[in-house]
Short mmCIF file of C-alpha atoms in Angstrom, two decimals:
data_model
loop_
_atom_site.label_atom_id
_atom_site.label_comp_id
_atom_site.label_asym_id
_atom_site.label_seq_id
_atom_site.Cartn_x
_atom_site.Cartn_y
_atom_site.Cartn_z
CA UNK A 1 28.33 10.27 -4.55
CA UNK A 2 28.21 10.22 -8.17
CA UNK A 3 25.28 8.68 -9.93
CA UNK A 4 26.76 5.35 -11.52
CA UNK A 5 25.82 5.48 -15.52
CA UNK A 6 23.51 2.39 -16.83
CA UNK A 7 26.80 0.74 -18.36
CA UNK A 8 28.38 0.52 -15.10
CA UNK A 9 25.26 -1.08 -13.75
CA UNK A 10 24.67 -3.36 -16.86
CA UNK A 11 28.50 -4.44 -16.18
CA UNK A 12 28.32 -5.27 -12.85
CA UNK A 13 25.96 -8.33 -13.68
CA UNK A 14 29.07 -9.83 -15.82
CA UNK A 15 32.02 -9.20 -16.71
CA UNK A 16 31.98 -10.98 -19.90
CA UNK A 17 31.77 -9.26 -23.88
CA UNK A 18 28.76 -10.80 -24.10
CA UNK A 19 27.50 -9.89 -20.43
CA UNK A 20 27.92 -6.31 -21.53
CA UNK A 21 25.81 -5.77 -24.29
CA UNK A 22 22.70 -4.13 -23.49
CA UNK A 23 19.38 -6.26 -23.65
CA UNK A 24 16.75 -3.49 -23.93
CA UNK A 25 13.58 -3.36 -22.18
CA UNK A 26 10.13 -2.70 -23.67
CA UNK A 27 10.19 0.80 -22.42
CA UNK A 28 12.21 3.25 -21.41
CA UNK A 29 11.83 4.48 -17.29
CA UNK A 30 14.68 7.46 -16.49
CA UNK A 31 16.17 8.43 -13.10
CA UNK A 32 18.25 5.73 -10.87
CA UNK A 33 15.44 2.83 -10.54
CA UNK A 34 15.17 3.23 -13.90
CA UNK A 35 18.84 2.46 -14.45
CA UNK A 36 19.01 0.41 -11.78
CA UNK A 37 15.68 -1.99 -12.93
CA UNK A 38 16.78 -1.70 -16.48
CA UNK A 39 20.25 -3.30 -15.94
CA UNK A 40 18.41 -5.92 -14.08
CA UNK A 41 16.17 -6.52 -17.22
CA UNK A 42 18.96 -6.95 -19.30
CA UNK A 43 20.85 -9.32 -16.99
CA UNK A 44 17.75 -11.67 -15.95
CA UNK A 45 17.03 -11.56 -19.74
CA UNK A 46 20.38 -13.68 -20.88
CA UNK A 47 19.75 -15.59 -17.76
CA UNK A 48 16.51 -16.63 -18.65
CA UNK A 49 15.40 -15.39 -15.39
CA UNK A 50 12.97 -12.75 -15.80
CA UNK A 51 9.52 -14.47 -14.10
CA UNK A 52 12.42 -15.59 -11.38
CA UNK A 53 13.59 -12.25 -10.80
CA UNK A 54 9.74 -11.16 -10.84
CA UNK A 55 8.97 -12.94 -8.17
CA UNK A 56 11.55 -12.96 -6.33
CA UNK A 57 11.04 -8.96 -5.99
CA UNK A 58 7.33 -9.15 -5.41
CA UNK A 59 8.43 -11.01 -2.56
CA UNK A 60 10.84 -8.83 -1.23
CA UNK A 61 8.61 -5.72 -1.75
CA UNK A 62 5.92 -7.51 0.03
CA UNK A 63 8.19 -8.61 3.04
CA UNK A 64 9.57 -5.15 3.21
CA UNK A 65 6.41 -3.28 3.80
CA UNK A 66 5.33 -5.96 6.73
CA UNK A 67 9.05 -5.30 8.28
CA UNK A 68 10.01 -2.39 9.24
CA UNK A 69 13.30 -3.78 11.00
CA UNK A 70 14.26 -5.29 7.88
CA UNK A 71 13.38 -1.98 5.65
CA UNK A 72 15.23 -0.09 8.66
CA UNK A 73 18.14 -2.02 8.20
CA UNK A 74 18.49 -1.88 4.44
CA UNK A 75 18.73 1.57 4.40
CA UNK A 76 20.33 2.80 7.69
CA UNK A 77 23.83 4.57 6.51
CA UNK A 78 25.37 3.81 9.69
CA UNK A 79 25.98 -0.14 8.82
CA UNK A 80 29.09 -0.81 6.80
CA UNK A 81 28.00 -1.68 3.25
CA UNK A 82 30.96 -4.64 3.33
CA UNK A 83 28.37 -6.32 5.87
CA UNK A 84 24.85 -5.54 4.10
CA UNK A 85 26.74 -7.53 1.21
CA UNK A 86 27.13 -10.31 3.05
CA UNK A 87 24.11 -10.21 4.77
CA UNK A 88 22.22 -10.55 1.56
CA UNK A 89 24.25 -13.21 -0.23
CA UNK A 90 24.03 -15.08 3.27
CA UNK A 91 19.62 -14.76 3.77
CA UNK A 92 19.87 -15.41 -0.84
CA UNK A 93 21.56 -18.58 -0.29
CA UNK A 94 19.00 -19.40 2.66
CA UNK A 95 15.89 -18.34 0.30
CA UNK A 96 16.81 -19.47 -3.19
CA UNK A 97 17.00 -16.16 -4.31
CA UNK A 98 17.67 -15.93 -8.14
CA UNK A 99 21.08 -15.17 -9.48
CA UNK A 100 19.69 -11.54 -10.97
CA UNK A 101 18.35 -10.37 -8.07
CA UNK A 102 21.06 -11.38 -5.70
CA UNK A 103 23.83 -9.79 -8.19
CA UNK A 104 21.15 -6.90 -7.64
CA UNK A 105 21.10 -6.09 -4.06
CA UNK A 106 24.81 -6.66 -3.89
CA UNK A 107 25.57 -3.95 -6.16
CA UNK A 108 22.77 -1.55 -5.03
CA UNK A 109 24.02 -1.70 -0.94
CA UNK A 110 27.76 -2.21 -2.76
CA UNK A 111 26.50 1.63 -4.00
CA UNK A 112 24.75 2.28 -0.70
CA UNK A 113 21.40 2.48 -2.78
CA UNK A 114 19.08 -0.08 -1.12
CA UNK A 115 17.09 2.79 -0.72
CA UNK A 116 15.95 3.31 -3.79
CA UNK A 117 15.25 -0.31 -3.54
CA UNK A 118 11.38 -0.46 -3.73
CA UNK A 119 11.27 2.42 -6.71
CA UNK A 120 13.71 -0.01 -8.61
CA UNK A 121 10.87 -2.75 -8.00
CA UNK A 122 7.98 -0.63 -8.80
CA UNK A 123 10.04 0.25 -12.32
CA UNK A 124 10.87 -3.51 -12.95
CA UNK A 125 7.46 -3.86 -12.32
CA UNK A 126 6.53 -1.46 -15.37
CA UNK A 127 9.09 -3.18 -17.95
CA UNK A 128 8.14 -6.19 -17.21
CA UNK A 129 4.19 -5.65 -17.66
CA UNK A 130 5.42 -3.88 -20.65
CA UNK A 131 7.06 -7.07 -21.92
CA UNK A 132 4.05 -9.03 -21.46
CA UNK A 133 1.86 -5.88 -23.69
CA UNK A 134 -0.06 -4.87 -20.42
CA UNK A 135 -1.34 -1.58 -20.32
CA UNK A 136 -1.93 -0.29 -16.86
CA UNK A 137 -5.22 1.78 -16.26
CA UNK A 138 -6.46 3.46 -12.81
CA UNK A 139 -10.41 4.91 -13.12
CA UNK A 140 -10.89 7.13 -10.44
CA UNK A 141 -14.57 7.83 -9.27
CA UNK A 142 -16.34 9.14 -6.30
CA UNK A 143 -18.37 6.33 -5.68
CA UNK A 144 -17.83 2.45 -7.01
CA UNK A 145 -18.93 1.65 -10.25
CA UNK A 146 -21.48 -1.12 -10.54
CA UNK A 147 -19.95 -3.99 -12.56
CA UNK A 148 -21.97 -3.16 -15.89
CA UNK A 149 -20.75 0.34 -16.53
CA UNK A 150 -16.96 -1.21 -15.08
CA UNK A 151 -17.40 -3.10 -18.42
CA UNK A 152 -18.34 -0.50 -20.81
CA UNK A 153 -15.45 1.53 -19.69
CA UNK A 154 -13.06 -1.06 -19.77
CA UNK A 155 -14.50 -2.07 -23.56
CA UNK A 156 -14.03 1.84 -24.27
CA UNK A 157 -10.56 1.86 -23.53
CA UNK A 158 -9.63 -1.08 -24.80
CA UNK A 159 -9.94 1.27 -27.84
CA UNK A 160 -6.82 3.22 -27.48
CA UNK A 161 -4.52 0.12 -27.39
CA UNK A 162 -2.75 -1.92 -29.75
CA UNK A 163 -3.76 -5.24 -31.20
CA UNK A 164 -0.53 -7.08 -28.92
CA UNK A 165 -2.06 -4.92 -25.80
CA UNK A 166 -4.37 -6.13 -22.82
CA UNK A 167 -5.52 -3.66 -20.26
CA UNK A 168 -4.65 -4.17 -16.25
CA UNK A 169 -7.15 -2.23 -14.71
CA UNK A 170 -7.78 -0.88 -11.21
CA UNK A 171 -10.11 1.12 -9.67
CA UNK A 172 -9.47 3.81 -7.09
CA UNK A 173 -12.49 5.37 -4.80
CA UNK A 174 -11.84 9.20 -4.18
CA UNK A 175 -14.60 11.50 -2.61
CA UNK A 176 -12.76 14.25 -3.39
CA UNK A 177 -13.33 14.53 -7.02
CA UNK A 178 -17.46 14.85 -6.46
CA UNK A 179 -18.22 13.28 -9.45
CA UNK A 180 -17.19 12.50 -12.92
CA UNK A 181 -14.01 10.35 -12.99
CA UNK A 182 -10.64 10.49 -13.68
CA UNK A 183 -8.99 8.18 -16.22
CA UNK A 184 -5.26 7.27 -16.29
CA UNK A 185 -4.02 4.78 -19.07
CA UNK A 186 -0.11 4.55 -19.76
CA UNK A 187 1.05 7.67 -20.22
CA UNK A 188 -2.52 9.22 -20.84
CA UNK A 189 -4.22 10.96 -18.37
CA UNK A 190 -7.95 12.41 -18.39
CA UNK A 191 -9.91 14.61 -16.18
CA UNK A 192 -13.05 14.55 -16.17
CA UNK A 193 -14.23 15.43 -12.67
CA UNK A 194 -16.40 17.60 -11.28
CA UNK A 195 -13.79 18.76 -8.95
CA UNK A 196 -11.87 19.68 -11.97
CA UNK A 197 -14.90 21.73 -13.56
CA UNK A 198 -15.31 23.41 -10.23
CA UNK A 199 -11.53 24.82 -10.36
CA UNK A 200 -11.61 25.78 -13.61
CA UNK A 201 -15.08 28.14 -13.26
CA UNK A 202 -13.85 29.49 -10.08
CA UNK A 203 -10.31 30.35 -11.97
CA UNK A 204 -12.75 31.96 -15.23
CA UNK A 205 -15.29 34.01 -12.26
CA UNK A 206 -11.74 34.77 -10.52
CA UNK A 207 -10.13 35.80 -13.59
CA UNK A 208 -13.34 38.20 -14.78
CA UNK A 209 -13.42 39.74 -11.34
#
């Protein structure tokens, strides 16, 4: 099946001049959720629907992962798309679904892509965190970090962002690493484990040999 282009997409939320000029997002995200979550940014945008359409896909993502009949559903090839259609419009009118993200999942199980329906959250996701100047930044360490060095790092990185920026930070416990930590923020990513060190002396000793 060929990949359907982002004007296609963008399109299919209205057929109107004005439907089909392209709102763009805060940042660019490639491959089909990409296209796929973009389009929906664009088309929640003129509908002044964007914390709607938010929500509304937290919600799904979350009901998703507790369902597995649902999920199962959604993607199994062997149901007639024709149906999944109306199976969504019929559980959107039932839910209050937004307009965006009904027009969404029509067109992604119209284009038997309801599979790529949780990357196309995670991406929307992105853009809009983007839109609101939020940074996303993962700290991985072996251990927890108490509360006061938590701040430190968190004032540290602050650092590397722009004045319009705030950081969303998480922290991620990983024995594996030994030590040290391992710093993600955007589209930066440090480090500086011991795990790391250890590979790269064993590749210098293995190198020497």
């Amino acid at each position: 099946m060929a990949t359907p282009k982002i004007g296609m997409i963008v399109r299919s939320f209205s057929s109107s001049p004005v439907g089909q000029q392209m709102v763009k997002p805060p940042i660019q995200i490639f491959g089909l959720d990409g296209r796929y979550a973009t389009a929906l940014f664009s088309g929640a945008s003129k509908m002044k629907a964007l914390d709607a359409a938010e929500k509304d896909l937290i919600k799904i993502q979350t009901e998703l992962k507790k369902d597995a009949k649902l999920n199962d559903y959604l993607i199994n090839p062997s149901i007639k798309k024709n149906i999944k259609v109306e199976a969504i419009k019929a559980a959107a009118k039932q839910t209050s679904l937004s307009a965006p993200v009904t027009n969404l999942l029509s067109l992604m199980a119209e284009n038997n892509r309801l599979k790529n329906l949780n990357g196309t959250i995670n991406a929307f996701k992105q853009i809009m965190a983007a839109a609101r100047g939020e940074v996303p930044c993962e700290i991985t360490t072996a251990k927890p970090l108490d509360a006061g060095v938590l701040k430190e790092l968190e004032g540290a990185l602050k650092g590397f962002l722009k004045s319009n920026q705030k950081i969303l930070l998480t922290t991620k416990i990983d024995p594996s690493i030994i030590g040290g930590m391992v710093v993600t923020i955007g589209d930066k990513y440090v480090d500086m484990s011991i795990a790391s060190k250890v590979r790269k002396y064993s590749k210098i000793i293995a190198d020497s040999a």
